[in-house]
Amino acid sequence: MNDTVKYVLSEERIPKFWYNLTADLPVPPPPVLHPGTLKPVGPDDLAPLFPMALIAQEVSTEREIEIPQPVREVYRQWRPSPLHRARRLEKALDTPARIYFKNEGVSPAGSHKPNTAVAQAFYNREAGIRHITTETGAGQWGSSLAFAGAVFGIEIDVYMVRVSYNQKPYRRALMETYGARCVASPSNETASGRAILAKNPNHPGSLGIAISEAVELAAQRDDTKYALGSVLNHVMLHQTVIGQEAMAQFELANDYPDVVIACTGGGSNFAGIAFPFLGAQLRGGKHVRVIAVEPSACPSLTKGAYAYDFGDTAHLTPLTKMHTLGSSFTPPGFHAGGLRYHGMGPLVSLVKELGLIEARAYHQTPCFEAGVQFARAEGIVPAPESNHAVRAAIDEALRCKEEGVSRSILFNLSGHGHFDMQAYIDYQAGNLLDLEYAEDEVALALAGLPSVPAE
Ligand SMILES: *Cc1c(COP(=O)(O)O)cnc(C)c1O
């Protein structure tokens, strides 16, 4: 039998709509609150940061939102992304399970993030915006938005967490190649950055700090808006092209997943692959087990509180109800930089609260072990973030073997690891540390959660 099984859709099969899970949920999502008044925010409160079209998507309850033709045109460069059956991995594991993966590593920036970067840049350009500020941790979001800015003629300023800025010169070079400006954060370009540098000139930075810097600048300038690469509802929405395509590809395969798996940082690639399947289930379709996989060193879904919290360190952002470790918590250093965020997207948090999904946490060493096993079988080196999904998929396949049942397992390969080879070098050299998050630090950060009037 042919080992290489790939389900390819033609370009006309790129989805024409994004899918909005809110339309099918049994309860409405909790409102987003203003950081000052603690009252639900209105569109005007968000207008300094985002163009109206994206604010409308953020609060939309429509099931389907049309994808503008210019966005579909850009998607054509790499979408529909392929769905693969991982036959060689199945053989290596000697499992009766059918393992499938959706490869989002085929985009120009090498991950799922351009799915939303392109949409966000498009709506900003339509609104006459000339500059977008943003933050980036490991550099994947920054390079995705830099690519989208190049496509739509928008200048991009990326505040990059200082440790990553120093450790990941190739991601920085990629952003600059696309024409973006990349600044190490904390920087002295903003009041929030200067305040932190005054206390500690060698501060390593964090995603929460970089968000504060980018938000501060966007709020001050009329021709400048802010873009976030995860967490928000409109980001989840844009990523649903992944799951919709996967559903069509499963039809080609004459199969349907029993289990859907993705890694979770802010939750967007997870929402992208899982929400269309969850929606079908909520509308009376087949039940799917959905598993969110996070790092043990930053376990917001499995160990965080479900509470209102800020998205950033300087507390400039609105408050959202989410699973959080506290906005002052700084996760320990580990290689999956895209998963080092204190909170989880509100919609992903809500479906967890509603019992519609499962969550689990893994340490990085077993994830890299899985990633290497996957690379040797399938030839693709996953991003360190994606290795969390690979680990869970392999564990589910091994469970099938133990139980002697054949289940269909789908996981999202959120990106390739070509810019993360230092992490693989460290793994091969036995130098990876499986750090625990500091429980006392999380307790402290959670004690500092904002108090919000009872709903
Ligand atoms: C950013 C990133 C993630 C984590 O972000 P989500 O919003 O949780 O998807 C996961 N994988 C890759 C490759 C990323 O770049």
Tab-separated table of C-alpha atoms and ligand atoms in Angstrom:
chain	number	residue	atom	x	y	z
A	1	MET	CA	0.000	0.000	0.000
A	2	ASN	CA	1.130	3.531	-0.711
A	3	ASP	CA	2.502	5.108	2.461
A	4	THR	CA	2.010	8.664	1.332
A	5	VAL	CA	-1.636	9.566	1.699
A	6	LYS	CA	-2.500	13.205	1.296
A	7	TYR	CA	-5.994	14.702	0.901
A	8	VAL	CA	-5.804	17.762	-1.313
A	9	LEU	CA	-8.656	20.142	-2.098
A	10	SER	CA	-8.714	22.468	-5.073
A	11	GLU	CA	-8.523	26.237	-4.545
A	12	GLU	CA	-12.288	26.649	-5.042
A	13	ARG	CA	-12.707	24.643	-1.841
A	14	ILE	CA	-11.092	27.364	0.296
A	15	PRO	CA	-13.940	28.182	2.704
A	16	LYS	CA	-16.112	31.156	1.732
A	17	PHE	CA	-17.128	31.832	5.352
A	18	TRP	CA	-15.486	31.817	8.738
A	19	TYR	CA	-17.419	29.787	11.296
A	20	ASN	CA	-18.517	31.476	14.536
A	21	LEU	CA	-18.987	28.954	17.370
A	22	THR	CA	-20.846	31.548	19.482
A	23	ALA	CA	-23.918	30.972	17.290
A	24	ASP	CA	-24.141	27.328	18.411
A	25	LEU	CA	-23.145	27.601	22.093
A	26	PRO	CA	-25.854	26.914	24.693
A	27	VAL	CA	-24.917	30.108	26.596
A	28	PRO	CA	-23.679	33.525	25.465
A	29	PRO	CA	-20.015	34.347	26.251
A	30	PRO	CA	-19.528	36.583	29.326
A	31	PRO	CA	-19.149	40.267	28.391
A	32	VAL	CA	-15.753	41.951	28.047
A	33	LEU	CA	-15.312	44.615	30.740
A	34	HIS	CA	-13.775	48.074	30.626
A	35	PRO	CA	-10.609	48.163	32.803
A	36	GLY	CA	-11.659	51.439	34.462
A	37	THR	CA	-15.439	51.239	34.883
A	38	LEU	CA	-15.738	47.416	35.034
A	39	LYS	CA	-18.853	47.832	32.843
A	40	PRO	CA	-19.233	45.862	29.594
A	41	VAL	CA	-17.224	47.549	26.842
A	42	GLY	CA	-18.961	48.992	23.805
A	43	PRO	CA	-17.560	49.230	20.277
A	44	ASP	CA	-16.362	52.802	20.970
A	45	ASP	CA	-14.113	51.615	23.801
A	46	LEU	CA	-12.290	49.288	21.413
A	47	ALA	CA	-12.218	51.675	18.445
A	48	PRO	CA	-8.795	53.191	19.300
A	49	LEU	CA	-7.262	49.717	19.002
A	50	PHE	CA	-9.139	47.855	16.255
A	51	PRO	CA	-10.972	48.705	13.020
A	52	MET	CA	-14.786	48.481	13.309
A	53	ALA	CA	-15.057	45.427	11.056
A	54	LEU	CA	-12.964	43.404	13.509
A	55	ILE	CA	-14.838	44.786	16.536
A	56	ALA	CA	-18.091	43.670	14.884
A	57	GLN	CA	-16.634	40.176	14.421
A	58	GLU	CA	-15.455	40.149	18.031
A	59	VAL	CA	-19.053	40.415	19.306
A	60	SER	CA	-20.878	38.755	16.411
A	61	THR	CA	-23.414	35.999	17.002
A	62	GLU	CA	-23.828	35.211	13.283
A	63	ARG	CA	-22.903	31.618	12.466
A	64	GLU	CA	-21.141	32.435	9.206
A	65	ILE	CA	-19.104	35.514	8.352
A	66	GLU	CA	-18.139	35.959	4.733
A	67	ILE	CA	-14.423	35.882	3.923
A	68	PRO	CA	-13.628	38.920	1.721
A	69	GLN	CA	-12.458	37.949	-1.757
A	70	PRO	CA	-9.044	39.719	-1.402
A	71	VAL	CA	-8.350	37.612	1.707
A	72	ARG	CA	-9.289	34.387	-0.126
A	73	GLU	CA	-6.962	35.489	-2.935
A	74	VAL	CA	-4.030	35.638	-0.495
A	75	TYR	CA	-5.097	32.345	1.143
A	76	ARG	CA	-4.762	30.739	-2.312
A	77	GLN	CA	-0.990	30.901	-1.983
A	78	TRP	CA	-1.020	28.018	0.535
A	79	ARG	CA	-4.657	27.048	1.185
A	80	PRO	CA	-6.347	24.624	1.319
A	81	SER	CA	-3.527	23.199	3.417
A	82	PRO	CA	-3.017	19.442	3.050
A	83	LEU	CA	-4.481	16.818	5.359
A	84	HIS	CA	-2.148	13.840	5.667
A	85	ARG	CA	-2.718	10.344	6.914
A	86	ALA	CA	0.390	9.546	8.991
A	87	ARG	CA	0.735	5.949	7.831
A	88	ARG	CA	4.431	5.628	8.512
A	89	LEU	CA	3.895	6.923	12.061
A	90	GLU	CA	1.033	4.438	12.517
A	91	LYS	CA	3.392	1.632	11.436
A	92	ALA	CA	6.192	2.842	13.705
A	93	LEU	CA	3.755	2.831	16.644
A	94	ASP	CA	2.218	-0.461	15.505
A	95	THR	CA	-1.194	0.989	16.293
A	96	PRO	CA	-4.610	0.188	14.833
A	97	ALA	CA	-5.414	3.928	15.135
A	98	ARG	CA	-5.833	6.058	12.009
A	99	ILE	CA	-3.728	9.168	12.554
A	100	TYR	CA	-4.349	12.289	10.460
A	101	PHE	CA	-2.692	15.695	10.644
A	102	LYS	CA	-3.529	19.024	9.090
A	103	ASN	CA	-0.310	20.760	8.020
A	104	GLU	CA	-0.441	24.502	8.745
A	105	GLY	CA	3.347	24.684	8.392
A	106	VAL	CA	2.933	25.225	4.625
A	107	SER	CA	2.118	28.959	4.978
A	108	PRO	CA	4.756	31.604	4.104
A	109	ALA	CA	5.566	32.256	7.779
A	110	GLY	CA	5.464	28.536	8.579
A	111	SER	CA	2.442	28.389	10.888
A	112	HIS	CA	-1.342	28.895	11.100
A	113	LYS	CA	-0.892	32.555	12.134
A	114	PRO	CA	-1.064	34.092	8.623
A	115	ASN	CA	-4.717	32.898	8.456
A	116	THR	CA	-5.642	35.753	10.787
A	117	ALA	CA	-2.729	38.125	10.017
A	118	VAL	CA	-3.897	38.448	6.398
A	119	ALA	CA	-7.505	39.067	7.454
A	120	GLN	CA	-6.523	41.642	10.085
A	121	ALA	CA	-4.193	43.527	7.725
A	122	PHE	CA	-6.952	43.572	5.099
A	123	TYR	CA	-9.586	45.108	7.406
A	124	ASN	CA	-7.075	47.669	8.705
A	125	ARG	CA	-6.213	48.727	5.179
A	126	GLU	CA	-9.921	49.020	4.333
A	127	ALA	CA	-10.228	51.363	7.331
A	128	GLY	CA	-7.375	53.530	6.044
A	129	ILE	CA	-4.866	52.474	8.697
A	130	ARG	CA	-1.164	52.970	7.835
A	131	HIS	CA	0.605	51.405	10.832
A	132	ILE	CA	-0.064	48.394	13.018
A	133	THR	CA	1.730	47.731	16.298
A	134	THR	CA	1.937	44.266	17.771
A	135	GLU	CA	3.897	42.061	20.145
A	136	THR	CA	5.625	38.798	19.477
A	137	GLY	CA	7.138	36.162	21.721
A	138	ALA	CA	9.109	33.649	19.719
A	139	GLY	CA	8.529	35.658	16.537
A	140	GLN	CA	5.921	33.568	14.740
A	141	TRP	CA	3.125	36.108	15.070
A	142	GLY	CA	5.447	39.016	14.266
A	143	SER	CA	6.642	37.367	11.080
A	144	SER	CA	3.072	36.456	10.061
A	145	LEU	CA	1.853	40.029	10.488
A	146	ALA	CA	5.006	41.334	8.767
A	147	PHE	CA	4.133	39.148	5.771
A	148	ALA	CA	0.521	40.385	5.775
A	149	GLY	CA	1.687	43.999	6.111
A	150	ALA	CA	3.888	43.545	3.063
A	151	VAL	CA	0.925	42.151	1.101
A	152	PHE	CA	-1.444	45.017	1.985
A	153	GLY	CA	1.069	47.900	2.238
A	154	ILE	CA	0.863	48.522	5.994
A	155	GLU	CA	3.869	49.385	8.173
A	156	ILE	CA	4.302	46.939	11.032
A	157	ASP	CA	6.067	47.667	14.357
A	158	VAL	CA	6.767	44.524	16.315
A	159	TYR	CA	7.629	44.614	20.045
A	160	MET	CA	9.542	41.402	20.549
A	161	VAL	CA	10.152	39.930	23.999
A	162	ARG	CA	13.817	40.806	24.686
A	163	VAL	CA	15.058	37.273	25.461
A	164	SER	CA	13.628	36.036	22.163
A	165	TYR	CA	14.950	39.089	20.324
A	166	ASN	CA	18.425	38.051	21.450
A	167	GLN	CA	17.938	34.291	21.079
A	168	LYS	CA	16.034	34.190	17.772
A	169	PRO	CA	17.912	36.399	15.289
A	170	TYR	CA	16.514	34.432	12.328
A	171	ARG	CA	12.873	35.189	13.198
A	172	ARG	CA	13.836	38.828	13.605
A	173	ALA	CA	15.611	38.740	10.236
A	174	LEU	CA	12.471	37.233	8.664
A	175	MET	CA	10.310	40.090	10.003
A	176	GLU	CA	12.807	42.650	8.739
A	177	THR	CA	12.998	40.920	5.371
A	178	TYR	CA	9.231	41.366	5.063
A	179	GLY	CA	9.767	45.070	5.878
A	180	ALA	CA	8.654	45.241	9.528
A	181	ARG	CA	10.451	47.139	12.282
A	182	CYS	CA	11.377	44.926	15.203
A	183	VAL	CA	12.060	46.424	18.662
A	184	ALA	CA	13.294	44.579	21.768
A	185	SER	CA	10.717	44.847	24.583
A	186	PRO	CA	10.769	46.359	27.176
A	187	SER	CA	11.877	49.354	25.110
A	188	ASN	CA	12.262	53.036	25.922
A	189	GLU	CA	9.743	53.935	23.192
A	190	THR	CA	6.778	53.664	25.590
A	191	ALA	CA	5.883	54.744	29.127
A	192	SER	CA	5.168	51.136	30.131
A	193	GLY	CA	8.535	49.998	28.746
A	194	ARG	CA	10.444	52.860	30.392
A	195	ALA	CA	8.791	52.154	33.761
A	196	ILE	CA	10.016	48.564	33.664
A	197	LEU	CA	13.519	49.452	32.455
A	198	ALA	CA	13.831	52.041	35.242
A	199	LYS	CA	13.435	49.230	37.789
A	200	ASN	CA	15.482	46.670	35.873
A	201	PRO	CA	17.540	47.776	32.853
A	202	ASN	CA	18.190	44.105	31.980
A	203	HIS	CA	14.576	42.972	32.165
A	204	PRO	CA	14.148	39.898	29.886
A	205	GLY	CA	10.653	40.996	28.851
A	206	SER	CA	7.414	39.032	28.648
A	207	LEU	CA	4.468	38.767	26.302
A	208	GLY	CA	2.327	40.754	28.761
A	209	ILE	CA	4.834	43.636	28.723
A	210	ALA	CA	5.193	43.616	24.937
A	211	ILE	CA	1.375	43.777	24.601
A	212	SER	CA	1.326	46.818	26.930
A	213	GLU	CA	3.879	48.601	24.730
A	214	ALA	CA	2.074	47.852	21.453
A	215	VAL	CA	-1.358	48.797	22.881
A	216	GLU	CA	-0.031	52.031	24.384
A	217	LEU	CA	1.317	53.247	21.029
A	218	ALA	CA	-1.768	52.253	19.035
A	219	ALA	CA	-4.059	54.050	21.507
A	220	GLN	CA	-2.054	57.287	21.080
A	221	ARG	CA	-2.006	57.579	17.287
A	222	ASP	CA	-4.901	58.031	14.872
A	223	ASP	CA	-3.338	56.229	11.909
A	224	THR	CA	-2.166	53.304	14.037
A	225	LYS	CA	-4.025	50.262	15.311
A	226	TYR	CA	-3.058	47.196	17.259
A	227	ALA	CA	-3.255	43.531	16.239
A	228	LEU	CA	-3.262	40.430	18.415
A	229	GLY	CA	-2.333	37.016	17.027
A	230	SER	CA	-4.374	34.833	19.391
A	231	VAL	CA	-6.840	34.899	22.312
A	232	LEU	CA	-9.536	37.221	20.843
A	233	ASN	CA	-12.785	35.940	19.300
A	234	HIS	CA	-12.070	37.358	15.847
A	235	VAL	CA	-8.734	35.533	15.771
A	236	MET	CA	-10.434	32.219	16.635
A	237	LEU	CA	-12.949	32.976	13.896
A	238	HIS	CA	-10.308	33.517	11.180
A	239	GLN	CA	-8.593	30.246	12.080
A	240	THR	CA	-11.740	28.178	11.430
A	241	VAL	CA	-10.675	27.752	7.813
A	242	ILE	CA	-8.476	24.952	9.223
A	243	GLY	CA	-11.298	22.829	10.639
A	244	GLN	CA	-13.700	23.526	7.781
A	245	GLU	CA	-11.141	22.311	5.257
A	246	ALA	CA	-10.380	19.293	7.441
A	247	MET	CA	-14.092	18.353	7.425
A	248	ALA	CA	-14.140	18.402	3.621
A	249	GLN	CA	-10.906	16.394	3.513
A	250	PHE	CA	-12.333	13.783	5.888
A	251	GLU	CA	-15.162	13.355	3.404
A	252	LEU	CA	-12.555	12.586	0.733
A	253	ALA	CA	-10.998	10.096	3.155
A	254	ASN	CA	-14.422	8.614	3.847
A	255	ASP	CA	-13.695	8.932	7.564
A	256	TYR	CA	-14.544	11.211	10.525
A	257	PRO	CA	-12.345	11.968	13.537
A	258	ASP	CA	-13.148	10.386	16.891
A	259	VAL	CA	-10.546	12.597	18.560
A	260	VAL	CA	-9.391	16.122	17.610
A	261	ILE	CA	-6.183	17.444	19.199
A	262	ALA	CA	-4.288	20.753	19.143
A	263	CYS	CA	-1.788	22.611	21.309
A	264	THR	CA	-2.964	25.734	23.131
A	265	GLY	CA	-1.113	28.984	23.816
A	266	GLY	CA	-3.901	31.530	23.508
A	267	GLY	CA	-6.045	28.875	21.805
A	268	SER	CA	-6.305	30.002	18.191
A	269	ASN	CA	-4.983	26.995	16.245
A	270	PHE	CA	-6.979	24.798	18.629
A	271	ALA	CA	-10.161	26.776	17.980
A	272	GLY	CA	-9.355	26.748	14.278
A	273	ILE	CA	-9.325	22.994	13.950
A	274	ALA	CA	-11.798	22.089	16.719
A	275	PHE	CA	-14.629	24.656	16.593
A	276	PRO	CA	-16.125	23.539	13.247
A	277	PHE	CA	-16.287	19.947	14.571
A	278	LEU	CA	-17.715	21.112	17.925
A	279	GLY	CA	-20.294	23.208	16.084
A	280	ALA	CA	-21.403	20.227	14.005
A	281	GLN	CA	-21.732	18.221	17.226
A	282	LEU	CA	-23.756	20.986	18.912
A	283	ARG	CA	-26.094	21.037	15.899
A	284	GLY	CA	-26.786	17.313	16.389
A	285	GLY	CA	-23.853	15.793	14.509
A	286	LYS	CA	-21.398	13.157	15.593
A	287	HIS	CA	-19.722	13.494	18.986
A	288	VAL	CA	-15.981	14.189	18.901
A	289	ARG	CA	-13.540	14.071	21.815
A	290	VAL	CA	-11.572	17.303	21.689
A	291	ILE	CA	-8.275	17.635	23.558
A	292	ALA	CA	-6.381	20.888	24.242
A	293	VAL	CA	-2.707	20.347	25.077
A	294	GLU	CA	-0.669	22.892	27.004
A	295	PRO	CA	2.809	23.040	28.568
A	296	SER	CA	3.130	21.957	32.217
A	297	ALA	CA	5.245	25.069	32.787
A	298	CYS	CA	2.358	27.386	31.806
A	299	PRO	CA	-0.853	25.415	32.490
A	300	SER	CA	-3.640	28.003	32.246
A	301	LEU	CA	-6.440	25.579	31.217
A	302	THR	CA	-5.564	22.777	33.632
A	303	LYS	CA	-4.364	24.829	36.639
A	304	GLY	CA	-5.577	28.399	36.125
A	305	ALA	CA	-8.614	30.115	37.607
A	306	TYR	CA	-11.664	30.856	35.407
A	307	ALA	CA	-11.932	34.557	36.180
A	308	TYR	CA	-11.843	38.058	34.770
A	309	ASP	CA	-8.276	39.179	34.115
A	310	PHE	CA	-6.202	41.588	32.066
A	311	GLY	CA	-4.513	40.520	28.866
A	312	ASP	CA	-1.321	42.470	29.624
A	313	THR	CA	1.052	43.387	32.435
A	314	ALA	CA	0.448	47.156	32.545
A	315	HIS	CA	-3.350	46.572	32.690
A	316	LEU	CA	-4.190	48.646	29.614
A	317	THR	CA	-6.366	45.971	27.973
A	318	PRO	CA	-10.034	45.235	28.704
A	319	LEU	CA	-10.884	42.443	31.152
A	320	THR	CA	-11.975	39.108	29.749
A	321	LYS	CA	-13.255	36.045	31.555
A	322	MET	CA	-10.773	33.284	30.862
A	323	HIS	CA	-8.594	30.601	32.377
A	324	THR	CA	-5.653	32.544	33.738
A	325	LEU	CA	-2.537	32.144	35.850
A	326	GLY	CA	-2.659	35.866	36.651
A	327	SER	CA	-1.410	38.715	34.473
A	328	SER	CA	1.649	39.305	36.685
A	329	PHE	CA	2.787	35.663	36.347
A	330	THR	CA	5.919	35.204	34.225
A	331	PRO	CA	6.204	31.613	33.020
A	332	PRO	CA	9.636	29.973	33.277
A	333	GLY	CA	11.677	29.789	30.075
A	334	PHE	CA	10.980	26.800	27.818
A	335	HIS	CA	11.209	26.258	24.105
A	336	ALA	CA	7.576	26.512	22.994
A	337	GLY	CA	7.586	30.331	23.146
A	338	GLY	CA	4.155	30.514	21.490
A	339	LEU	CA	2.640	28.778	24.522
A	340	ARG	CA	4.075	31.146	27.169
A	341	TYR	CA	0.999	33.271	27.896
A	342	HIS	CA	-0.724	33.680	31.257
A	343	GLY	CA	-4.265	33.453	29.884
A	344	MET	CA	-6.397	31.433	27.467
A	345	GLY	CA	-8.798	32.694	24.819
A	346	PRO	CA	-12.264	33.408	26.316
A	347	LEU	CA	-14.104	31.104	23.872
A	348	VAL	CA	-11.698	28.201	24.470
A	349	SER	CA	-12.016	28.838	28.224
A	350	LEU	CA	-15.809	28.805	27.948
A	351	VAL	CA	-16.018	25.487	26.061
A	352	LYS	CA	-13.698	24.000	28.700
A	353	GLU	CA	-15.998	25.328	31.447
A	354	LEU	CA	-19.021	23.866	29.606
A	355	GLY	CA	-17.359	20.432	29.555
A	356	LEU	CA	-17.225	20.315	25.755
A	357	ILE	CA	-13.453	19.754	25.659
A	358	GLU	CA	-10.704	18.077	27.677
A	359	ALA	CA	-7.359	19.630	28.559
A	360	ARG	CA	-4.023	18.107	29.497
A	361	ALA	CA	-0.502	19.378	30.165
A	362	TYR	CA	2.866	17.887	29.189
A	363	HIS	CA	6.483	18.681	29.986
A	364	GLN	CA	8.664	19.640	27.043
A	365	THR	CA	11.013	16.623	26.975
A	366	PRO	CA	8.290	14.054	26.166
A	367	CYS	CA	6.947	16.516	23.584
A	368	PHE	CA	10.308	16.737	21.807
A	369	GLU	CA	10.611	12.949	21.976
A	370	ALA	CA	7.271	12.745	20.152
A	371	GLY	CA	8.323	15.440	17.674
A	372	VAL	CA	11.501	13.562	16.769
A	373	GLN	CA	9.580	10.300	16.366
A	374	PHE	CA	7.102	12.121	14.110
A	375	ALA	CA	9.900	13.735	12.052
A	376	ARG	CA	11.598	10.379	11.499
A	377	ALA	CA	8.340	8.810	10.320
A	378	GLU	CA	6.748	11.654	8.360
A	379	GLY	CA	9.729	13.844	7.386
A	380	ILE	CA	8.313	17.068	8.829
A	381	VAL	CA	10.008	18.741	11.822
A	382	PRO	CA	7.226	20.241	13.980
A	383	ALA	CA	7.439	23.548	15.839
A	384	PRO	CA	8.078	23.032	19.584
A	385	GLU	CA	4.486	24.206	20.218
A	386	SER	CA	3.082	21.643	17.776
A	387	ASN	CA	5.062	18.887	19.515
A	388	HIS	CA	2.529	19.100	22.346
A	389	ALA	CA	-0.218	18.033	19.923
A	390	VAL	CA	2.026	15.325	18.443
A	391	ARG	CA	2.648	13.935	21.958
A	392	ALA	CA	-1.065	13.748	22.707
A	393	ALA	CA	-1.849	12.168	19.304
A	394	ILE	CA	0.819	9.494	19.843
A	395	ASP	CA	-0.460	8.804	23.364
A	396	GLU	CA	-4.021	8.413	22.042
A	397	ALA	CA	-2.757	6.084	19.303
A	398	LEU	CA	-0.874	3.997	21.874
A	399	ARG	CA	-4.077	3.783	23.913
A	400	CYS	CA	-5.863	2.407	20.847
A	401	LYS	CA	-3.153	-0.247	20.634
A	402	GLU	CA	-3.586	-1.194	24.310
A	403	GLU	CA	-7.360	-1.365	23.949
A	404	GLY	CA	-7.176	-3.088	20.557
A	405	VAL	CA	-9.504	-0.553	18.911
A	406	SER	CA	-9.058	1.527	15.790
A	407	ARG	CA	-10.005	5.130	16.334
A	408	SER	CA	-9.549	8.063	13.977
A	409	ILE	CA	-7.254	10.716	15.465
A	410	LEU	CA	-6.834	14.174	13.949
A	411	PHE	CA	-4.242	16.660	15.178
A	412	ASN	CA	-3.250	20.094	14.006
A	413	LEU	CA	0.387	20.524	13.020
A	414	SER	CA	0.334	24.244	13.805
A	415	GLY	CA	3.757	24.960	12.331
A	416	HIS	CA	7.158	23.679	11.260
A	417	GLY	CA	10.243	23.956	13.438
A	418	HIS	CA	12.844	25.203	10.957
A	419	PHE	CA	13.504	28.341	13.019
A	420	ASP	CA	13.587	26.355	16.247
A	421	MET	CA	16.454	23.988	15.573
A	422	GLN	CA	18.349	25.263	18.643
A	423	ALA	CA	15.576	23.668	20.683
A	424	TYR	CA	16.192	20.357	18.888
A	425	ILE	CA	19.955	20.753	19.445
A	426	ASP	CA	19.275	21.227	23.164
A	427	TYR	CA	16.971	18.200	23.199
A	428	GLN	CA	19.503	15.949	21.436
A	429	ALA	CA	22.216	17.132	23.829
A	430	GLY	CA	20.018	16.232	26.811
A	431	ASN	CA	19.921	19.853	27.918
A	432	LEU	CA	16.159	20.405	28.125
A	433	LEU	CA	14.838	21.186	31.584
A	434	ASP	CA	11.293	20.183	32.506
A	435	LEU	CA	10.511	23.171	34.653
A	436	GLU	CA	7.567	23.354	37.004
A	437	TYR	CA	5.796	26.669	37.151
A	438	ALA	CA	6.229	28.381	40.519
A	439	GLU	CA	3.007	27.621	42.425
A	440	ASP	CA	3.618	30.428	44.911
A	441	GLU	CA	4.089	32.907	42.065
A	442	VAL	CA	0.792	31.808	40.482
A	443	ALA	CA	-0.951	32.036	43.869
A	444	LEU	CA	0.369	35.575	44.226
A	445	ALA	CA	-0.672	36.512	40.696
A	446	LEU	CA	-4.154	35.027	41.246
A	447	ALA	CA	-4.511	36.880	44.544
A	448	GLY	CA	-3.977	40.034	42.514
A	449	LEU	CA	-6.835	39.311	40.083
A	450	PRO	CA	-9.061	42.341	39.626
A	451	SER	CA	-12.268	42.184	41.663
A	452	VAL	CA	-15.269	42.376	39.431
A	453	PRO	CA	-18.872	42.892	40.573
A	454	ALA	CA	-20.878	39.643	40.553
A	455	GLU	CA	-22.635	39.049	37.246
B	1	LIG	C1	1.680	30.913	18.128
B	1	LIG	C2	1.728	29.459	17.918
B	1	LIG	C3	1.001	28.570	18.725
B	1	LIG	C4	0.186	29.010	19.899
B	1	LIG	O1	-0.829	29.914	19.630
B	1	LIG	P1	-2.370	29.501	19.600
B	1	LIG	O2	-3.084	30.793	19.478
B	1	LIG	O3	-2.664	28.792	20.882
B	1	LIG	O4	-2.564	28.619	18.430
B	1	LIG	C5	1.055	27.225	18.433
B	1	LIG	N1	1.811	26.753	17.418
B	1	LIG	C6	2.535	27.573	16.635
B	1	LIG	C7	3.350	26.991	15.541
B	1	LIG	C8	2.507	28.950	16.845
B	1	LIG	O5	3.213	29.758	16.070
